[in-house]
mmCIF file of C-alpha atoms in Angstrom:
data_model
loop_
_atom_site.group_PDB
_atom_site.id
_atom_site.type_symbol
_atom_site.label_atom_id
_atom_site.label_comp_id
_atom_site.label_asym_id
_atom_site.label_seq_id
_atom_site.Cartn_x
_atom_site.Cartn_y
_atom_site.Cartn_z
ATOM 1 C CA MET A 1 148.970 152.897 -116.034
ATOM 2 C CA MET A 2 145.457 152.969 -116.456
ATOM 3 C CA SER A 3 144.156 156.489 -114.838
ATOM 4 C CA GLY A 4 140.516 156.059 -113.524
ATOM 5 C CA PHE A 5 138.649 153.618 -111.256
ATOM 6 C CA VAL A 6 139.272 149.977 -112.914
ATOM 7 C CA ASN A 7 136.504 147.640 -111.686
ATOM 8 C CA PRO A 8 138.172 144.864 -110.328
ATOM 9 C CA ALA A 9 135.646 141.504 -112.167
ATOM 10 C CA PRO A 10 134.833 142.834 -115.293
ATOM 11 C CA TRP A 11 132.793 140.375 -116.198
ATOM 12 C CA VAL A 12 130.397 140.553 -113.707
ATOM 13 C CA PRO A 13 127.307 142.952 -115.332
ATOM 14 C CA GLN A 14 126.714 145.975 -113.703
ATOM 15 C CA ALA A 15 122.731 146.375 -112.616
ATOM 16 C CA ALA A 16 120.870 148.314 -114.904
ATOM 17 C CA GLU A 17 118.710 150.926 -113.366
ATOM 18 C CA ASN A 18 115.421 150.030 -113.330
ATOM 19 C CA ASP A 19 116.109 146.169 -112.877
ATOM 20 C CA LEU A 20 115.269 147.748 -109.170
ATOM 21 C CA THR A 21 112.402 149.228 -110.053
ATOM 22 C CA THR A 22 108.992 148.276 -108.217
ATOM 23 C CA GLU A 23 107.952 148.187 -111.539
ATOM 24 C CA GLY A 24 110.516 145.847 -112.537
ATOM 25 C CA LEU A 25 109.859 143.679 -109.771
ATOM 26 C CA ARG A 26 106.172 143.176 -110.218
ATOM 27 C CA SER A 27 106.863 142.685 -113.872
ATOM 28 C CA ALA A 28 110.452 139.819 -112.961
ATOM 29 C CA GLY A 29 106.521 138.091 -110.802
ATOM 30 C CA LYS A 30 104.523 138.299 -113.695
ATOM 31 C CA LYS A 31 106.457 136.424 -115.326
ATOM 32 C CA ALA A 32 106.995 133.783 -113.052
ATOM 33 C CA LYS A 33 104.215 133.023 -112.300
ATOM 34 C CA ARG A 34 103.098 132.968 -115.672
ATOM 35 C CA THR A 35 105.884 130.271 -116.469
ATOM 36 C CA ARG A 36 104.424 128.328 -113.170
ATOM 37 C CA PHE A 37 100.777 128.683 -114.710
ATOM 38 C CA ILE A 38 102.786 127.090 -118.015
ATOM 39 C CA VAL A 39 104.141 124.445 -116.544
ATOM 40 C CA ILE A 40 101.262 123.413 -114.094
ATOM 41 C CA VAL A 41 98.898 123.516 -117.163
ATOM 42 C CA VAL A 42 101.386 121.662 -119.684
ATOM 43 C CA PHE A 43 102.359 118.940 -116.607
ATOM 44 C CA ALA A 44 98.169 118.843 -116.482
ATOM 45 C CA LEU A 45 97.698 118.225 -120.104
ATOM 46 C CA VAL A 46 100.670 115.200 -119.891
ATOM 47 C CA VAL A 47 99.270 113.334 -117.014
ATOM 48 C CA ALA A 48 95.432 113.924 -118.801
ATOM 49 C CA VAL A 49 97.345 112.335 -121.773
ATOM 50 C CA CYS A 50 99.079 109.063 -120.011
ATOM 51 C CA PHE A 51 95.725 109.127 -117.958
ATOM 52 C CA GLY A 52 94.113 108.393 -121.208
ATOM 53 C CA ALA A 53 96.010 106.283 -122.484
ATOM 54 C CA ARG A 54 96.010 104.131 -119.827
ATOM 55 C CA THR A 55 92.321 103.841 -119.841
ATOM 56 C CA ALA A 56 92.102 103.294 -123.605
ATOM 57 C CA TYR A 57 94.506 100.388 -123.280
ATOM 58 C CA VAL A 58 92.794 98.680 -120.057
ATOM 59 C CA ARG A 59 89.973 98.936 -122.332
ATOM 60 C CA HIS A 60 91.571 97.685 -125.298
ATOM 61 C CA LEU A 61 92.462 94.706 -123.060
ATOM 62 C CA ASP A 62 89.448 94.098 -121.395
ATOM 63 C CA ALA A 63 88.173 93.226 -125.198
ATOM 64 C CA VAL A 64 90.447 91.339 -126.237
ATOM 65 C CA ASN A 65 89.856 89.530 -123.591
ATOM 66 C CA THR A 66 86.402 89.176 -123.818
ATOM 67 C CA GLN A 67 86.504 88.094 -127.101
ATOM 68 C CA HIS A 68 89.249 85.000 -125.568
ATOM 69 C CA ALA A 69 87.001 84.486 -123.253
ATOM 70 C CA ALA A 70 83.972 83.969 -125.865
ATOM 71 C CA ALA A 71 85.831 82.352 -128.887
ATOM 72 C CA ALA A 72 87.015 79.979 -126.107
ATOM 73 C CA ALA A 73 83.801 79.113 -125.408
ATOM 74 C CA ALA A 74 82.497 78.670 -128.456
ATOM 75 C CA SER A 75 84.987 76.299 -129.683
ATOM 76 C CA SER A 76 84.261 74.126 -126.296
ATOM 77 C CA LYS A 77 80.817 74.260 -126.741
ATOM 78 C CA GLU A 78 81.634 73.234 -130.339
ATOM 79 C CA ALA A 79 83.964 70.246 -129.718
ATOM 80 C CA LYS A 80 81.545 68.956 -127.312
ATOM 81 C CA ALA A 81 78.699 68.866 -129.160
ATOM 82 C CA ARG A 82 80.953 67.578 -131.644
ATOM 83 C CA ALA A 83 82.239 64.888 -129.639
ATOM 84 C CA ASP A 84 79.022 63.980 -128.353
ATOM 85 C CA ARG A 85 78.251 62.946 -131.528
ATOM 86 C CA PHE A 86 79.771 59.596 -131.613
ATOM 87 C CA SER A 87 77.662 59.133 -128.099
ATOM 88 C CA ASP A 88 74.689 60.129 -129.873
ATOM 89 C CA ALA A 89 74.929 57.446 -132.891
ATOM 90 C CA ASN A 90 76.480 54.811 -130.231
ATOM 91 C CA THR A 91 73.566 55.380 -128.290
ATOM 92 C CA PHE A 92 71.024 55.284 -131.060
ATOM 93 C CA CYS A 93 72.773 52.013 -133.409
ATOM 94 C CA THR A 94 72.989 50.261 -129.511
ATOM 95 C CA PHE A 95 70.154 48.005 -130.820
ATOM 96 C CA THR A 96 71.783 46.956 -133.611
ATOM 97 C CA SER A 97 74.372 45.352 -131.766
ATOM 98 C CA LYS A 98 73.024 42.164 -130.002
ATOM 99 C CA GLY A 99 73.855 39.273 -130.407
ATOM 100 C CA THR A 100 76.384 40.519 -133.914
ATOM 101 C CA GLY A 101 79.775 40.179 -132.410
ATOM 102 C CA GLU A 102 80.485 43.704 -132.992
ATOM 103 C CA THR A 103 81.846 46.056 -130.394
ATOM 104 C CA VAL A 104 81.858 49.946 -129.706
ATOM 105 C CA GLN A 105 84.055 51.863 -127.111
ATOM 106 C CA MET A 106 84.005 55.320 -126.443
ATOM 107 C CA GLY A 107 87.511 56.883 -126.050
ATOM 108 C CA ASP A 108 89.352 60.432 -125.332
ATOM 109 C CA GLY A 109 86.318 61.543 -123.481
ATOM 110 C CA GLY A 110 84.078 61.141 -126.129
ATOM 111 C CA ALA A 111 86.603 62.349 -129.110
ATOM 112 C CA SER A 112 86.712 59.234 -129.910
ATOM 113 C CA MET A 113 85.430 55.077 -131.120
ATOM 114 C CA THR A 114 86.621 52.710 -131.747
ATOM 115 C CA TYR A 115 84.931 49.248 -133.442
ATOM 116 C CA SER A 116 85.750 46.050 -133.729
ATOM 117 C CA ASN A 117 83.738 43.050 -135.141
ATOM 118 C CA THR A 118 84.943 39.346 -135.810
ATOM 119 C CA PRO A 119 85.736 37.541 -139.193
ATOM 120 C CA SER A 120 82.039 36.369 -139.018
ATOM 121 C CA ALA A 121 80.019 38.742 -137.117
ATOM 122 C CA THR A 122 77.754 41.538 -139.049
ATOM 123 C CA THR A 123 78.636 45.527 -139.204
ATOM 124 C CA ASP A 124 74.834 46.195 -139.313
ATOM 125 C CA ARG A 125 75.618 48.914 -136.441
ATOM 126 C CA LEU A 126 78.898 49.904 -138.209
ATOM 127 C CA GLY A 127 76.148 51.151 -140.586
ATOM 128 C CA CYS A 128 74.318 52.799 -138.668
ATOM 129 C CA ILE A 129 76.783 54.974 -137.015
ATOM 130 C CA LEU A 130 77.482 55.729 -140.745
ATOM 131 C CA GLY A 131 74.523 56.413 -141.154
ATOM 132 C CA GLN A 132 73.529 58.571 -137.459
ATOM 133 C CA LEU A 133 76.976 60.600 -138.312
ATOM 134 C CA LYS A 134 76.355 61.460 -142.131
ATOM 135 C CA ALA A 135 79.213 59.474 -143.826
ATOM 136 C CA PRO A 136 79.279 60.519 -147.623
ATOM 137 C CA GLN A 137 78.555 57.387 -150.016
ATOM 138 C CA SER A 138 82.075 57.422 -150.954
ATOM 139 C CA VAL A 139 83.469 56.986 -148.028
ATOM 140 C CA VAL A 140 80.778 54.008 -147.096
ATOM 141 C CA SER A 141 82.261 52.329 -150.595
ATOM 142 C CA LYS A 142 86.359 53.142 -149.943
ATOM 143 C CA MET A 143 84.656 50.822 -146.440
ATOM 144 C CA ASN A 144 82.935 48.337 -148.712
ATOM 145 C CA VAL A 145 85.730 47.181 -150.917
ATOM 146 C CA THR A 146 88.600 46.987 -148.645
ATOM 147 C CA SER A 147 90.277 44.562 -148.313
ATOM 148 C CA GLY A 148 93.327 42.565 -146.070
ATOM 149 C CA LEU A 149 95.575 44.011 -148.475
ATOM 150 C CA ASP A 150 94.612 46.939 -148.600
ATOM 151 C CA GLY A 151 95.985 47.474 -145.190
ATOM 152 C CA MET A 152 95.015 50.791 -142.662
ATOM 153 C CA GLN A 153 92.602 53.531 -144.435
ATOM 154 C CA THR A 154 91.996 56.861 -143.632
ATOM 155 C CA ASP A 155 89.202 59.404 -144.756
ATOM 156 C CA SER A 156 87.264 62.198 -143.503
ATOM 157 C CA TRP A 157 84.086 64.710 -143.772
ATOM 158 C CA ASP A 158 82.638 66.719 -141.585
ATOM 159 C CA GLY A 159 85.156 67.263 -138.891
ATOM 160 C CA ILE A 160 85.553 63.567 -138.275
ATOM 161 C CA LYS A 161 88.560 61.122 -139.526
ATOM 162 C CA ILE A 162 87.971 57.729 -140.393
ATOM 163 C CA THR A 163 91.329 54.964 -139.833
ATOM 164 C CA TRP A 164 90.025 51.318 -141.038
ATOM 165 C CA SER A 165 91.478 48.121 -141.941
ATOM 166 C CA TYR A 166 89.454 44.608 -142.572
ATOM 167 C CA ASN A 167 91.926 41.317 -142.164
ATOM 168 C CA GLY A 168 89.857 37.497 -142.792
ATOM 169 C CA ASN A 169 91.678 36.579 -139.226
ATOM 170 C CA THR A 170 90.231 39.391 -137.091
ATOM 171 C CA GLY A 171 87.777 41.635 -139.101
ATOM 172 C CA PHE A 172 86.919 44.391 -139.521
ATOM 173 C CA ASN A 173 88.414 47.640 -137.453
ATOM 174 C CA ALA A 174 87.717 51.254 -137.156
ATOM 175 C CA VAL A 175 88.843 54.665 -135.239
ATOM 176 C CA PHE A 176 86.449 57.820 -135.457
ATOM 177 C CA GLU A 177 88.843 60.483 -134.303
ATOM 178 C CA MET A 178 86.529 64.491 -134.707
ATOM 179 C CA LYS A 179 89.709 66.515 -135.709
ATOM 180 C CA SER A 180 91.001 69.247 -133.938
#
């Protein structure tokens, strides 16, 4: 047997002598305050960084949305101006259509125009429209040599697509379209 005092719970550490002193309590209190201060500062920095990142992201989204809106407005304005080209050309060339057997119909909100004439009609109005739309001479030449055996022909210039055909029984037909 062992003699002497046996600690009934040897795994429980014994309190150090200076742990319960006033100096030890002050030191522990200072460490706790310092730790709380550091935690609060770190928390405040994390909140500030998150808020700054959120603000930057919102500003970025606003800038992107503004750019998209400006591009859409410019595209819409450009599409309207391009579509007005058909209407303006047709209006300008109306004087040539009196009694010529030529007809023009606007469609798709001004984005397309259909020209038709009869076999015995002139193509004065078509020539005027092609001039107003600044069709290149190459397109006009191709249209002039089209025969009934050629079928549908297509060409384009300056954002305009034209499809035409000629038939000796029905006449000359052309469809002008704005390319998107």
